[in-house]
C-alpha positions as a Python dict, from the first residue, in 0.01 Angstrom:
ca = {
    (1, 'M'): (0, 0, 0),
    (2, 'T'): (282, 9, -246),
    (3, 'S'): (248, -36, -639),
    (4, 'V'): (293, -411, -744),
    (5, 'L'): (551, -289, -988),
    (6, 'P'): (850, -86, -923),
    (7, 'P'): (893, 262, -1031),
    (8, 'S'): (1163, 373, -1281),
    (9, 'T'): (1533, 305, -1163),
    (10, 'R'): (1594, 659, -1078),
    (11, 'E'): (1298, 702, -885),
    (12, 'H'): (1354, 382, -712),
    (13, 'L'): (1703, 454, -607),
    (14, 'L'): (1610, 808, -493),
    (15, 'S'): (1310, 686, -262),
    (16, 'P'): (1369, 707, 100),
    (17, 'V'): (1204, 384, 141),
    (18, 'T'): (1478, 201, -102),
    (19, 'Q'): (1753, 384, 67),
    (20, 'A'): (1623, 271, 442),
    (21, 'A'): (1567, -108, 301),
    (22, 'L'): (1911, -123, 172),
    (23, 'R'): (2075, 21, 468),
    (24, 'I'): (1889, -241, 687),
    (25, 'Q'): (1983, -512, 428),
    (26, 'N'): (2349, -403, 466),
    (27, 'Q'): (2299, -481, 862),
    (28, 'I'): (2162, -818, 806),
    (29, 'T'): (2463, -909, 581),
    (30, 'I'): (2710, -770, 861),
    (31, 'A'): (2502, -967, 1134),
    (32, 'T'): (2519, -1267, 918),
    (33, 'R'): (2879, -1290, 873),
    (34, 'E'): (2941, -1162, 1229),
    (35, 'H'): (2737, -1467, 1380),
    (36, 'L'): (2837, -1741, 1130),
    (37, 'G'): (3206, -1632, 1167),
    (38, 'T'): (3177, -1636, 1543),
    (39, 'N'): (3055, -1999, 1512),
    (40, 'G'): (3327, -2126, 1293),
    (41, 'F'): (3196, -2093, 945),
    (42, 'Q'): (3398, -2039, 619),
    (43, 'E'): (3273, -1792, 384),
    (44, 'L'): (3312, -1904, 21),
    (45, 'T'): (3248, -1719, -296),
    (46, 'P'): (2966, -1882, -483),
    (47, 'P'): (2965, -2011, -849),
    (48, 'L'): (2742, -1822, -1087),
    (49, 'I'): (2728, -2083, -1344),
    (50, 'G'): (2764, -2462, -1375),
    (51, 'P'): (2680, -2765, -1589),
    (52, 'V'): (2387, -2827, -1363),
    (53, 'T'): (2191, -2630, -1087),
    (54, 'D'): (1947, -2697, -819),
    (55, 'P'): (1669, -2917, -968),
    (56, 'G'): (1403, -2840, -715),
    (57, 'C'): (1332, -2475, -806),
    (58, 'R'): (953, -2506, -749),
    (59, 'G'): (793, -2449, -1093),
    (60, 'A'): (1061, -2191, -1202),
    (61, 'K'): (1268, -2227, -1534),
    (62, 'Q'): (1648, -2249, -1534),
    (63, 'V'): (1832, -2009, -1759),
    (64, 'D'): (2090, -2156, -1996),
    (65, 'V'): (2439, -1996, -2090),
    (66, 'D'): (2677, -2082, -2386),
    (67, 'Y'): (3014, -2140, -2192),
    (68, 'Y'): (3254, -2206, -2468),
    (69, 'G'): (3021, -2424, -2662),
    (70, 'H'): (2874, -2606, -2357),
    (71, 'K'): (2524, -2543, -2226),
    (72, 'Y'): (2576, -2449, -1864),
    (73, 'K'): (2292, -2314, -1625),
    (74, 'M'): (2287, -1977, -1422),
    (75, 'M'): (2261, -2094, -1054),
    (76, 'T'): (1909, -2129, -918),
    (77, 'S'): (2060, -2239, -599),
    (78, 'V'): (2426, -2361, -498),
    (79, 'I'): (2301, -2649, -306),
    (80, 'L'): (2521, -2892, -487),
    (81, 'Y'): (2828, -2693, -459),
    (82, 'K'): (2760, -2653, -79),
    (83, 'Q'): (2751, -3010, -14),
    (84, 'A'): (3100, -3049, -228),
    (85, 'S'): (3241, -2766, -32),
    (86, 'L'): (3199, -2963, 290),
    (87, 'L'): (3495, -3183, 155),
    (88, 'A'): (3728, -2870, 225),
    (89, 'F'): (3543, -2745, 525),
    (90, 'D'): (3305, -2848, 800),
    (91, 'K'): (3088, -2536, 810),
    (92, 'I'): (3047, -2312, 512),
    (93, 'F'): (2803, -2024, 404),
    (94, 'Y'): (2787, -1818, 65),
    (95, 'V'): (2602, -1489, -1),
    (96, 'A'): (2474, -1616, -325),
    (97, 'P'): (2301, -1472, -615),
    (98, 'N'): (2035, -1689, -784),
    (99, 'V'): (1845, -1633, -1106),
    (100, 'R'): (1500, -1826, -1155),
    (101, 'L'): (1249, -1764, -1432),
    (102, 'E'): (949, -1761, -1194),
    (103, 'P'): (594, -1831, -1342),
    (104, 'L'): (434, -1496, -1461),
    (105, 'E'): (187, -1488, -1197),
    (106, 'T'): (421, -1448, -910),
    (107, 'A'): (511, -1099, -1026),
    (108, 'Q'): (217, -976, -835),
    (109, 'T'): (268, -1189, -497),
    (110, 'G'): (501, -928, -342),
    (111, 'R'): (735, -1231, -252),
    (112, 'H'): (916, -1319, -590),
    (113, 'L'): (1195, -1192, -784),
    (114, 'A'): (1360, -1343, -1083),
    (115, 'E'): (1695, -1243, -948),
    (116, 'F'): (1766, -1252, -579),
    (117, 'T'): (2005, -1349, -313),
    (118, 'Q'): (2039, -1622, -56),
    (119, 'I'): (2231, -1667, 259),
    (120, 'D'): (2327, -2048, 195),
    (121, 'V'): (2459, -2245, 486),
    (122, 'E'): (2566, -2610, 512),
    (123, 'V'): (2721, -2801, 801),
    (124, 'R'): (2890, -3150, 778),
    (125, 'D'): (2734, -3429, 979),
    (126, 'A'): (2456, -3215, 1099),
    (127, 'K'): (2095, -3316, 1166),
    (128, 'R'): (1802, -3092, 1072),
    (129, 'D'): (1750, -3004, 1437),
    (130, 'D'): (2108, -2883, 1442),
    (131, 'V'): (2035, -2628, 1153),
    (132, 'L'): (1688, -2538, 1300),
    (133, 'D'): (1880, -2424, 1633),
    (134, 'L'): (2142, -2230, 1401),
    (135, 'L'): (1893, -2076, 1216),
    (136, 'Q'): (1687, -1947, 1504),
    (137, 'G'): (1997, -1801, 1651),
    (138, 'L'): (2118, -1651, 1330),
    (139, 'M'): (1762, -1462, 1302),
    (140, 'R'): (1769, -1328, 1642),
    (141, 'H'): (2141, -1198, 1612),
    (142, 'I'): (2023, -1028, 1287),
    (143, 'V'): (1708, -878, 1419),
    (144, 'S'): (1896, -769, 1755),
    (145, 'R'): (2170, -593, 1534),
    (146, 'V'): (1903, -419, 1285),
    (147, 'L'): (1720, -290, 1621),
    (148, 'R'): (2049, -176, 1758),
    (149, 'E'): (2191, -8, 1448),
    (150, 'S'): (1884, 83, 1216),
    (151, 'K'): (1664, 267, 1476),
    (152, 'A'): (1605, 569, 1237),
    (153, 'D'): (1544, 356, 939),
    (154, 'L'): (1297, 137, 1121),
    (155, 'T'): (1123, 467, 1246),
    (156, 'A'): (1121, 600, 899),
    (157, 'L'): (960, 297, 760),
    (158, 'G'): (694, 290, 1045),
    (159, 'R'): (820, -33, 1167),
    (160, 'D'): (739, -99, 1536),
    (161, 'P'): (1040, -274, 1722),
    (162, 'E'): (809, -430, 1964),
    (163, 'S'): (677, -628, 1691),
    (164, 'F'): (1004, -855, 1721),
    (165, 'E'): (976, -886, 2090),
    (166, 'A'): (803, -1241, 2070),
    (167, 'M'): (1066, -1385, 1841),
    (168, 'L'): (1350, -1255, 2055),
    (169, 'R'): (1227, -1442, 2364),
    (170, 'K'): (1007, -1755, 2247),
    (171, 'D'): (1138, -2059, 2055),
    (172, 'F'): (1013, -2042, 1708),
    (173, 'G'): (720, -2299, 1662),
    (174, 'R'): (683, -2615, 1461),
    (175, 'M'): (426, -2798, 1272),
    (176, 'T'): (447, -3088, 1034),
    (177, 'H'): (336, -3058, 686),
    (178, 'T'): (25, -3259, 758),
    (179, 'E'): (-74, -3027, 1032),
    (180, 'A'): (-15, -2751, 808),
    (181, 'V'): (-230, -2881, 526),
    (182, 'A'): (-501, -2934, 794),
    (183, 'K'): (-451, -2564, 921),
    (184, 'V'): (-477, -2427, 563),
    (185, 'R'): (-794, -2627, 475),
    (186, 'S'): (-959, -2497, 793),
    (187, 'L'): (-885, -2146, 671),
    (188, 'S'): (-1092, -2222, 365),
    (189, 'Q'): (-792, -2258, 132),
    (190, 'E'): (-738, -2537, -111),
    (191, 'Q'): (-403, -2734, -37),
    (192, 'S'): (-302, -3086, -154),
    (193, 'I'): (-148, -3324, 110),
    (194, 'D'): (115, -3432, -137),
    (195, 'A'): (245, -3108, -234),
    (196, 'E'): (454, -2834, -76),
    (197, 'I'): (224, -2552, 102),
    (198, 'N'): (126, -2296, -167),
    (199, 'W'): (173, -1931, -156),
    (200, 'E'): (-155, -1838, -39),
    (201, 'G'): (-164, -2108, 213),
    (202, 'E'): (170, -1984, 355),
    (203, 'K'): (57, -1634, 386),
    (204, 'L'): (-275, -1740, 567),
    (205, 'L'): (-48, -1949, 820),
    (206, 'S'): (178, -1658, 846),
    (207, 'E'): (-94, -1429, 943),
    (208, 'Q'): (-185, -1647, 1245),
    (209, 'T'): (135, -1601, 1448),
    (210, 'D'): (365, -1345, 1600),
    (211, 'T'): (684, -1533, 1584),
    (212, 'P'): (852, -1729, 1293),
    (213, 'F'): (785, -2100, 1288),
    (214, 'F'): (886, -2407, 1081),
    (215, 'I'): (700, -2629, 873),
    (216, 'V'): (870, -2991, 877),
    (217, 'D'): (844, -3327, 736),
    (218, 'Y'): (730, -3264, 375),
    (219, 'P'): (613, -3568, 174),
    (220, 'K'): (866, -3706, -58),
    (221, 'G'): (715, -3599, -382),
    (222, 'S'): (697, -3258, -298),
    (223, 'R'): (1078, -3173, -325),
    (224, 'G'): (1379, -3224, -513),
    (225, 'F'): (1640, -3528, -486),
    (226, 'T'): (1882, -3335, -255),
    (227, 'D'): (1616, -3331, 22),
    (228, 'G'): (1683, -3628, 249),
    (229, 'E'): (1421, -3902, 321),
    (230, 'S'): (1385, -4002, 691),
    (231, 'D'): (1536, -4348, 781),
    (232, 'T'): (1236, -4450, 1005),
    (233, 'E'): (954, -4266, 805),
    (234, 'P'): (952, -4373, 447),
    (235, 'G'): (812, -4123, 224),
    (236, 'V'): (882, -3833, 473),
    (237, 'L'): (1170, -3588, 401),
    (238, 'R'): (1386, -3452, 683),
    (239, 'N'): (1342, -3095, 550),
    (240, 'F'): (1167, -2760, 651),
    (241, 'D'): (1047, -2421, 552),
    (242, 'M'): (1081, -2112, 784),
    (243, 'I'): (758, -1903, 782),
    (244, 'A'): (786, -1537, 891),
    (245, 'P'): (468, -1391, 1107),
    (246, 'G'): (240, -1118, 1003),
    (247, 'G'): (156, -1237, 653),
    (248, 'F'): (519, -1216, 499),
    (249, 'G'): (527, -1596, 432),
    (250, 'E'): (818, -1832, 375),
    (251, 'M'): (1170, -1675, 412),
    (252, 'C'): (1382, -2004, 418),
    (253, 'S'): (1424, -2367, 310),
    (254, 'G'): (1644, -2645, 410),
    (255, 'G'): (1692, -2990, 589),
    (256, 'E'): (1908, -3292, 580),
    (257, 'R'): (2067, -3390, 246),
    (258, 'T'): (2060, -3693, 18),
    (259, 'H'): (2443, -3786, 1),
    (260, 'E'): (2499, -4152, -45),
    (261, 'Y'): (2566, -4235, -435),
    (262, 'R'): (2319, -4517, -470),
    (263, 'R'): (2050, -4319, -281),
    (264, 'L'): (2106, -4009, -498),
    (265, 'I'): (2048, -4218, -816),
    (266, 'E'): (1714, -4361, -677),
    (267, 'R'): (1603, -4020, -577),
    (268, 'M'): (1701, -3858, -894),
    (269, 'R'): (1508, -4132, -1088),
    (270, 'E'): (1219, -4074, -850),
    (271, 'T'): (1207, -3696, -923),
    (272, 'G'): (1229, -3753, -1306),
    (273, 'E'): (1602, -3629, -1318),
    (274, 'N'): (1848, -3805, -1564),
    (275, 'P'): (2154, -3891, -1336),
    (276, 'A'): (2388, -3832, -1651),
    (277, 'K'): (2344, -3466, -1628),
    (278, 'Y'): (2491, -3480, -1292),
    (279, 'A'): (2826, -3650, -1357),
    (280, 'W'): (3050, -3417, -1175),
    (281, 'Y'): (2831, -3428, -852),
    (282, 'L'): (2779, -3798, -886),
    (283, 'D'): (3162, -3866, -941),
    (284, 'I'): (3211, -3671, -595),
    (285, 'A'): (2935, -3883, -436),
    (286, 'R'): (3063, -4209, -552),
    (287, 'D'): (3393, -4133, -379),
    (288, 'G'): (3201, -3993, -64),
    (289, 'L'): (2991, -3708, -22),
    (290, 'P'): (2984, -3596, 346),
    (291, 'A'): (2633, -3617, 532),
    (292, 'S'): (2503, -3266, 606),
    (293, 'A'): (2214, -3049, 648),
    (294, 'G'): (2169, -2676, 583),
    (295, 'F'): (1930, -2391, 448),
    (296, 'G'): (1906, -2109, 224),
    (297, 'L'): (1774, -1786, 371),
    (298, 'G'): (1636, -1528, 116),
    (299, 'L'): (1803, -1199, 190),
    (300, 'E'): (1559, -991, 6),
    (301, 'R'): (1273, -1163, 190),
    (302, 'V'): (1436, -1127, 526),
    (303, 'T'): (1488, -763, 457),
    (304, 'R'): (1113, -726, 369),
    (305, 'Y'): (999, -882, 685),
    (306, 'I'): (1236, -695, 922),
    (307, 'A'): (1175, -347, 735),
    (308, 'G'): (817, -435, 696),
    (309, 'L'): (791, -383, 323),
    (310, 'D'): (484, -427, 132),
    (311, 'A'): (686, -611, -166),
    (312, 'V'): (1021, -774, -202),
    (313, 'W'): (1112, -564, -498),
    (314, 'Q'): (1145, -273, -247),
    (315, 'A'): (1448, -478, -83),
    (316, 'S'): (1659, -490, -424),
    (317, 'A'): (1837, -167, -581),
    (318, 'Y'): (1770, -317, -914),
    (319, 'P'): (1467, -537, -902),
    (320, 'K'): (1383, -784, -1162),
    (321, 'L'): (1008, -903, -1149),
    (322, 'P'): (897, -1230, -1328),
    (323, 'G'): (850, -1136, -1713),
    (324, 'I'): (899, -761, -1687),
    (325, 'A'): (1227, -629, -1844),
    (326, 'S'): (1407, -404, -1640),
    (327, 'P'): (1777, -269, -1592),
}
């Protein structure tokens, strides 16, 4: 096992493990652009700051910046901008940097960084099942390219290509949040029925399978206002997480979006958000925000999974762990 903390910048950049992981990561981004571009997606340059950012960053704190006397936020996620961008294009994606001040205890999970990158995808008029199929296809394309182009790096890292055989031939499984809670509890781990699956629970579930799978239908109180509520099952969100096999845990979150102006106001108030903060976003919604579904796929987490790394910081050239000062 590797150390919880990264070494010096020099040692890290000279490490054959770092170099192999970053070459694999390069193939992941090439494969992403290749697959999404072939399927009609427009890549956009993501914003880095804005008057507001994603409210649902799961216990992490947002970072304020002074923007000519205005208090702006570093992006924790570009979800609000993804929805707005569908006014211009029906299918869009970003390779987007994010900054989140994660709780200090996450520095030792092997899964969290304060600065990370997401492959952010959004599709106009899509439903959750549409983006689940898109995500499965994208993951298979990514893995197939890495297996083809990064054989030497996978060998150097001790990653067996046969460990991906099941995901390339079997559909990704699915379980509801209720089923996931019951399964986590059966594995002797505490888990609230009203909250998202905790990190330890995700790891336990992840260890039970040889293919990625989806947890769907989270309870309304567990996520932010952008996650769309079911029309037929009140209190159930039309969202999901994708969990990697082998103990690697969650790699991606997404689902259908709240988009109607009145419903957005209701959901903001339900989640304790002040609608006045979101004036520019709500102005767009008042005039008509497209219905959509999408996801955010963690680039470093996908790299960690495919490369078989012990910790996500090994998938970043300049890793920033929560609470630890670094270049």
